[in-house]
Coordinates of C-alpha atoms in Angstrom, one line a residue:
M1 CA -37.2 7.8 -23.9
T2 CA -35.5 4.6 -25.3
A3 CA -34.8 1.5 -22.6
T4 CA -31.1 1.8 -24.2
Q5 CA -30.8 6.2 -24.3
R6 CA -28.2 7.3 -21.8
I7 CA -29.5 9.2 -18.6
A8 CA -28.0 12.1 -17.9
A9 CA -29.7 12.5 -14.4
I10 CA -27.0 10.3 -13.1
D11 CA -23.9 12.5 -14.6
I12 CA -26.1 15.6 -13.3
T13 CA -26.3 14.9 -10.2
R14 CA -22.6 13.6 -9.7
A15 CA -22.0 17.1 -11.0
L16 CA -24.1 19.1 -8.9
T17 CA -22.9 16.8 -6.1
M18 CA -18.9 17.8 -7.2
F19 CA -19.6 21.5 -7.8
L20 CA -20.7 21.9 -3.9
M21 CA -18.1 19.6 -3.3
I22 CA -15.3 22.6 -4.1
F23 CA -17.8 25.3 -2.3
V24 CA -17.8 23.9 0.7
N25 CA -14.6 22.7 0.7
D26 CA -13.8 26.8 0.0
L27 CA -16.1 28.2 2.6
W28 CA -12.6 27.9 5.3
S29 CA -11.6 31.2 3.2
L30 CA -14.5 32.7 4.7
H31 CA -16.1 34.4 7.6
D32 CA -18.6 35.9 9.2
I33 CA -20.9 33.3 6.9
P34 CA -24.7 31.3 8.2
T35 CA -23.3 28.3 10.3
W36 CA -25.8 25.9 8.2
L37 CA -23.4 26.4 5.5
E38 CA -20.8 24.7 7.4
H39 CA -20.4 21.1 9.0
T40 CA -21.6 21.0 12.4
A41 CA -19.2 20.0 15.4
A42 CA -18.8 16.3 16.0
K43 CA -21.3 15.9 19.4
D44 CA -23.4 18.8 18.1
N45 CA -26.6 16.9 17.2
G46 CA -27.7 18.2 13.3
M47 CA -26.5 18.6 10.0
G48 CA -25.6 21.8 8.3
L49 CA -25.2 22.1 4.4
A50 CA -21.6 21.3 4.2
D51 CA -22.3 17.5 6.0
T52 CA -24.4 16.6 3.2
V53 CA -21.8 16.7 0.3
F54 CA -19.9 13.6 0.8
P55 CA -22.2 11.3 1.5
A56 CA -23.8 12.2 -1.6
F57 CA -20.8 11.7 -3.7
L58 CA -21.0 8.2 -2.7
F59 CA -24.6 7.6 -2.8
I60 CA -23.5 8.5 -6.6
V61 CA -20.2 6.5 -6.6
G62 CA -22.9 3.6 -5.5
M63 CA -25.5 4.8 -7.9
S64 CA -23.0 4.6 -10.9
I65 CA -21.7 1.1 -10.2
P66 CA -24.5 -0.9 -12.3
Y67 CA -24.1 1.1 -15.6
A68 CA -20.1 0.6 -14.8
I69 CA -19.9 -3.0 -14.4
S70 CA -22.6 -4.0 -16.6
N71 CA -20.6 -1.5 -19.9
R72 CA -17.2 -3.9 -18.4
I73 CA -18.9 -7.3 -18.7
K74 CA -20.5 -5.9 -22.7
K75 CA -16.4 -5.5 -23.3
G76 CA -15.7 -9.0 -22.2
D77 CA -14.5 -8.5 -18.4
T78 CA -14.6 -11.4 -16.8
T79 CA -15.0 -11.9 -12.8
W80 CA -11.9 -11.6 -12.0
Q81 CA -11.0 -9.2 -14.5
L82 CA -13.7 -6.9 -12.7
I83 CA -12.3 -7.8 -9.6
R84 CA -8.8 -6.3 -10.3
H85 CA -10.4 -3.4 -11.9
V86 CA -12.5 -2.9 -8.1
A87 CA -9.0 -3.5 -6.3
E88 CA -7.1 -1.4 -8.9
R89 CA -9.5 1.6 -8.4
S90 CA -9.5 1.8 -5.1
I91 CA -6.3 1.5 -4.3
A92 CA -6.0 4.4 -6.3
L93 CA -8.3 6.1 -4.4
L94 CA -6.5 5.4 -1.3
V95 CA -2.9 5.8 -2.0
M96 CA -4.0 9.6 -3.4
G97 CA -6.1 9.9 0.1
L98 CA -2.9 9.3 2.3
F99 CA -1.5 11.6 0.4
F100 CA -3.0 14.7 0.6
V101 CA -3.6 13.4 4.5
N102 CA 0.4 13.6 4.9
G103 CA -0.2 16.9 3.2
E104 CA -2.2 18.5 5.6
N105 CA -0.3 17.6 8.1
L106 CA 3.2 18.0 6.3
N107 CA 6.5 19.8 9.1
A108 CA 7.9 21.9 5.7
A109 CA 10.8 22.6 7.7
A110 CA 11.4 18.8 8.5
T111 CA 10.0 17.8 4.8
G112 CA 12.1 20.5 3.1
M113 CA 9.4 21.8 1.1
P114 CA 6.5 23.6 2.4
R115 CA 2.5 22.2 2.1
G116 CA 2.0 24.1 -1.3
V117 CA 4.7 22.0 -3.0
W118 CA 4.1 18.6 -1.7
N119 CA 0.1 18.4 -3.3
I120 CA 1.6 20.2 -6.7
I121 CA 4.0 17.3 -6.9
C122 CA 1.4 14.8 -6.1
C123 CA -1.2 15.9 -7.7
I124 CA 1.0 16.2 -11.4
C125 CA 2.2 12.3 -9.9
F126 CA -1.3 11.2 -9.6
I127 CA -2.1 12.7 -13.7
F128 CA 1.4 11.2 -14.5
I129 CA -0.1 7.5 -13.1
W130 CA -3.5 7.6 -14.0
N131 CA -4.6 9.7 -16.8
Q132 CA -6.2 8.2 -19.5
Y133 CA -3.8 8.3 -22.6
P134 CA -4.8 8.6 -25.9
K135 CA -4.9 6.0 -28.0
K136 CA -2.1 7.6 -30.3
F137 CA 0.0 7.9 -27.6
P138 CA 3.3 5.7 -27.9
K139 CA 3.0 3.1 -24.9
T140 CA 6.9 3.1 -24.1
A141 CA 5.6 6.8 -23.2
Q142 CA 2.9 6.0 -21.0
Y143 CA 4.8 3.5 -18.9
V144 CA 8.0 5.9 -18.6
I145 CA 5.0 8.9 -17.2
K146 CA 3.8 5.9 -15.3
G147 CA 7.0 4.6 -13.7
V148 CA 8.7 8.7 -13.0
G149 CA 5.2 9.3 -11.6
I150 CA 5.1 6.1 -9.0
I151 CA 8.9 6.9 -8.4
T152 CA 8.6 10.2 -7.5
L153 CA 5.6 9.3 -5.2
L154 CA 7.9 6.6 -3.6
M155 CA 10.6 9.3 -3.1
M156 CA 8.1 12.1 -1.4
A157 CA 6.6 8.8 0.7
W158 CA 10.3 8.9 2.3
I159 CA 11.5 12.1 2.7
C160 CA 7.9 12.9 4.5
R161 CA 8.0 14.2 8.1
G162 CA 5.0 15.3 9.5
D163 CA 3.2 15.1 13.3
E164 CA 3.7 11.8 13.8
G165 CA 7.4 11.4 12.9
R166 CA 7.2 9.6 9.4
F167 CA 4.6 9.1 6.6
T168 CA 1.8 7.6 7.9
T169 CA -1.8 6.8 8.1
Y170 CA -3.8 10.1 10.3
W171 CA -6.5 8.9 8.4
W172 CA -7.6 8.0 5.0
G173 CA -8.3 11.2 3.6
I174 CA -12.3 12.0 1.7
L175 CA -10.7 10.0 -1.7
G176 CA -9.3 7.4 1.1
L177 CA -13.2 6.8 2.6
I178 CA -14.5 6.7 -1.0
G179 CA -12.2 4.4 -1.6
W180 CA -12.7 1.8 1.0
A181 CA -16.4 2.5 1.1
Y182 CA -16.4 1.6 -3.3
L183 CA -14.1 -1.4 -2.4
V184 CA -16.6 -3.3 -0.1
S185 CA -19.5 -1.9 -2.1
A186 CA -17.7 -3.1 -5.9
M187 CA -16.9 -6.4 -4.6
V188 CA -19.9 -7.2 -3.2
Y189 CA -21.4 -6.5 -6.6
V190 CA -19.1 -8.2 -8.8
L191 CA -19.4 -11.1 -6.2
G192 CA -22.6 -11.4 -5.7
K193 CA -23.6 -11.2 -9.8
G194 CA -25.5 -7.7 -9.2
N195 CA -28.1 -9.5 -7.5
F196 CA -30.6 -7.0 -5.6
I197 CA -31.5 -9.2 -2.9
V198 CA -27.8 -9.6 -2.4
N199 CA -27.0 -5.9 -2.4
V200 CA -29.9 -4.8 0.0
V201 CA -29.2 -7.7 2.4
A202 CA -24.7 -6.6 2.3
W203 CA -26.9 -2.7 2.7
A204 CA -28.7 -4.2 5.9
L205 CA -26.5 -6.1 6.9
C206 CA -23.5 -2.5 6.6
L207 CA -26.3 -0.2 8.2
G208 CA -26.8 -2.8 10.7
Y209 CA -23.6 -2.7 12.0
S210 CA -23.1 1.1 12.0
M211 CA -26.7 0.7 14.8
M212 CA -24.9 -1.9 17.0
V213 CA -21.5 0.3 16.9
H214 CA -23.4 3.5 17.7
G215 CA -25.8 1.5 20.2
D216 CA -22.5 0.0 22.2
A217 CA -23.9 -3.4 21.2
A218 CA -20.8 -3.9 19.1
P219 CA -16.6 -2.8 18.5
G220 CA -15.8 -0.2 16.3
V221 CA -13.0 -2.1 14.4
F222 CA -13.5 -0.7 10.7
G223 CA -12.8 3.1 10.9
Y224 CA -11.7 3.4 7.5
I225 CA -15.7 2.5 6.8
A226 CA -17.0 4.7 9.6
D227 CA -18.0 1.2 10.7
G228 CA -20.2 0.5 8.1
A229 CA -21.5 3.8 7.7
M230 CA -19.0 4.4 3.9
P231 CA -20.7 1.4 2.3
A232 CA -24.3 1.0 3.7
L233 CA -24.4 4.9 1.3
V234 CA -22.7 3.6 -1.9
L235 CA -24.5 0.3 -1.3
G236 CA -28.1 2.6 -0.5
G237 CA -27.0 4.1 -4.9
V238 CA -26.8 0.7 -6.2
I239 CA -29.8 -0.6 -4.8
V240 CA -31.4 2.6 -6.0
S241 CA -29.7 2.5 -9.3
Q242 CA -30.6 -1.0 -9.6
I243 CA -34.3 -0.3 -9.1
F244 CA -34.3 3.3 -11.4
R245 CA -32.9 0.9 -14.3
H246 CA -35.8 -2.2 -13.7
Y247 CA -38.5 0.3 -14.5
S248 CA -36.7 2.3 -17.0
T249 CA -35.5 -1.0 -19.0
A250 CA -39.7 -1.5 -18.5
G251 CA -40.1 1.9 -20.0
K252 CA -41.9 3.2 -16.7
W253 CA -40.2 6.7 -17.1
Q254 CA -42.8 7.9 -14.9
S255 CA -43.5 5.8 -12.6
V256 CA -40.2 5.5 -10.9
I257 CA -40.7 8.5 -9.5
G258 CA -43.2 7.5 -7.2
V259 CA -41.0 4.4 -6.9
L260 CA -38.5 6.0 -5.4
A261 CA -40.0 9.3 -4.1
A262 CA -41.8 6.7 -1.7
L263 CA -38.0 4.6 -0.3
G264 CA -36.8 8.6 0.1
V265 CA -39.9 9.1 2.5
V266 CA -38.7 5.8 4.1
L267 CA -35.9 6.7 4.8
L268 CA -36.0 10.7 5.7
T269 CA -39.0 9.0 8.4
A270 CA -36.4 6.6 9.8
G271 CA -33.6 8.9 9.8
F272 CA -35.6 11.5 11.5
L273 CA -37.2 9.1 14.1
T274 CA -34.0 7.1 14.8
R275 CA -32.1 10.9 15.9
P276 CA -32.7 10.6 19.5
I277 CA -31.3 7.2 19.8
W278 CA -27.9 8.3 17.4
S279 CA -28.7 11.7 16.8
I280 CA -27.3 12.9 13.4
S281 CA -23.6 13.5 12.6
K282 CA -21.6 13.5 10.3
I283 CA -18.1 13.4 12.0
M284 CA -20.0 10.9 13.9
A285 CA -21.2 9.1 10.7
T286 CA -24.0 8.1 12.6
P287 CA -26.6 5.3 10.7
S288 CA -29.6 8.0 11.4
W289 CA -27.2 10.9 9.2
V290 CA -26.7 8.3 6.8
L291 CA -30.8 7.4 6.4
I292 CA -31.6 11.3 5.9
C293 CA -28.5 12.3 3.8
S294 CA -29.4 9.0 1.0
A295 CA -33.2 10.3 1.3
I296 CA -31.6 13.9 0.2
T297 CA -29.7 12.5 -2.5
I298 CA -33.0 10.2 -3.6
G299 CA -34.7 13.4 -3.7
V300 CA -31.2 15.5 -5.4
F301 CA -31.6 12.5 -8.5
I302 CA -35.2 12.4 -8.9
F303 CA -35.5 16.2 -9.9
T304 CA -32.4 16.5 -12.2
Y305 CA -34.0 13.1 -13.8
W306 CA -37.2 15.1 -13.9
L307 CA -35.5 17.7 -15.2
A308 CA -32.8 16.8 -17.4
D309 CA -34.3 13.9 -18.9
L310 CA -37.8 13.7 -18.6
Q311 CA -38.1 17.3 -19.6
Q312 CA -34.9 17.2 -21.7
K313 CA -33.4 20.5 -19.8
A314 CA -30.1 18.5 -19.6
S315 CA -28.1 21.5 -21.7
W316 CA -29.3 23.8 -18.7
F317 CA -26.1 22.0 -16.8
T318 CA -23.8 22.5 -19.9
G319 CA -22.2 25.0 -17.7
I320 CA -20.6 22.1 -14.5
K321 CA -21.0 19.1 -17.3
A322 CA -17.0 18.5 -16.9
A323 CA -17.2 17.9 -13.0
G324 CA -19.7 14.9 -13.5
T325 CA -18.1 13.2 -16.7
D326 CA -14.3 14.5 -14.9
T327 CA -15.1 14.4 -12.0
L328 CA -11.5 13.4 -9.8
L329 CA -9.6 16.4 -12.5
C330 CA -12.1 19.1 -11.1
Y331 CA -11.4 18.0 -7.2
L332 CA -7.5 18.2 -7.5
I333 CA -7.3 21.1 -9.8
P334 CA -8.4 23.6 -6.0
Y335 CA -5.6 21.8 -5.1
F336 CA -3.2 23.7 -7.7
V337 CA -4.4 27.2 -6.9
Y338 CA -4.7 26.9 -3.8
A339 CA -0.8 25.3 -3.7
L340 CA 0.3 28.4 -6.3
M341 CA -1.7 31.1 -4.3
S342 CA 0.3 29.8 -1.0
L343 CA 3.0 29.8 -2.3
A344 CA 2.8 33.1 -3.8
H345 CA 1.2 34.8 -1.1
L346 CA -1.8 35.7 -2.8
S347 CA -4.9 35.9 -0.8
F348 CA -9.0 37.5 -1.5
P349 CA -8.9 40.4 0.0
D350 CA -11.6 40.8 3.2
M351 CA -14.4 42.6 1.7
V352 CA -15.0 39.6 -0.5
S353 CA -14.4 36.8 2.2
G354 CA -17.1 37.6 4.2
G355 CA -21.0 37.8 4.1
A356 CA -23.0 37.2 1.1
I357 CA -20.2 38.5 -0.9
G358 CA -18.0 35.9 0.2
I359 CA -20.5 33.4 -0.5
V360 CA -20.7 34.4 -3.7
K361 CA -17.4 34.1 -4.6
S362 CA -16.9 31.2 -3.6
L363 CA -19.8 29.7 -6.1
V364 CA -17.3 31.6 -8.3
F365 CA -14.8 30.1 -7.1
S366 CA -16.4 26.4 -7.7
F367 CA -17.7 27.4 -11.2
L368 CA -14.0 28.3 -12.6
M369 CA -12.3 25.0 -11.0
I370 CA -15.0 23.1 -13.1
Q371 CA -14.2 25.2 -16.5
I372 CA -10.5 24.8 -15.5
A373 CA -10.6 21.2 -15.4
G374 CA -13.0 21.4 -18.4
W375 CA -10.4 22.9 -20.3
I376 CA -7.7 20.7 -18.9
S377 CA -10.0 17.8 -20.1
K378 CA -10.3 18.8 -23.9
G379 CA -6.3 19.4 -24.2
G380 CA -6.2 15.3 -23.3
I381 CA -5.8 15.1 -19.4
R382 CA -8.5 13.0 -17.7
L383 CA -8.0 10.7 -14.8
K384 CA -9.9 7.6 -15.1
L385 CA -9.5 4.6 -12.5

């Protein structure tokens, strides 16, 4: 490998995470499955597979930041242009998260449309607004399509009626939480000029604040970033990415594994040692959960890096490649499928919705969603924020 070679492991780790995210999001359709696959209750001291997926995605978001910002700087972006890019990307995620959350709490009768129609219209508008149109696509047509998407979303927000009345913030949804965490972390990276020490200090402050909140030593006033937990995950990814880039630039492709493995062991140990203090809870976003999930994600990255980059086996993951390169589109596709099935009054037979067969069904469902996203992407629809 050379210092300028693209690292496949980051895209592959993101793809694996998105594959699992679609899988665990489909577990609601199953019954009689092992509890370790599902989310653990808020006040239970533990976590299931589902509790590790979202933090892993946040961590990978952080790992991508140094590479993405570096590429924009190479293209000539100034600091203000970088800030604008971060703000626009964050707002897009917040908007999408907010519309999905209002869809979850929709009063169909009062709004005048079923939840399935709401989600389909929202997803189409998201594509209209944030699609990466081909260079040859007329600019005027782009503006018209984007304008239609924006106006339609505004109308949807106006007619929306839910459990708490009009369109409102129940919570920010998965995409919204990613947006807030990305905003904080990317701004730290941009304004700190990518300084490693600045990022480490910011990570320590976010995690420290989370510790204080859960120790009742500070008020919890930043719920939209889980009082520091979410940006701590993203900044953890930023730090690991910077360590990786430092060693890879020096050509130390093998030795970086030992460094990252040691870091992962430290975080894992810290997470379990502090478990009696804060407990492990994804719903409560406890510091121990942050530390343990960070360590798990580092371990997955090390494995994919060793297999895909050092052993040159990246082709093994070709089947889920779209989940790493067209991640947002992959996330949206299940909303279309669930909505269409609901509107058509279709459901999977009970015999394929429980136990081992049900788990296989959800794994196949996740794989198919990624394939559909890949096909659509090849057709010219690519969501790039």
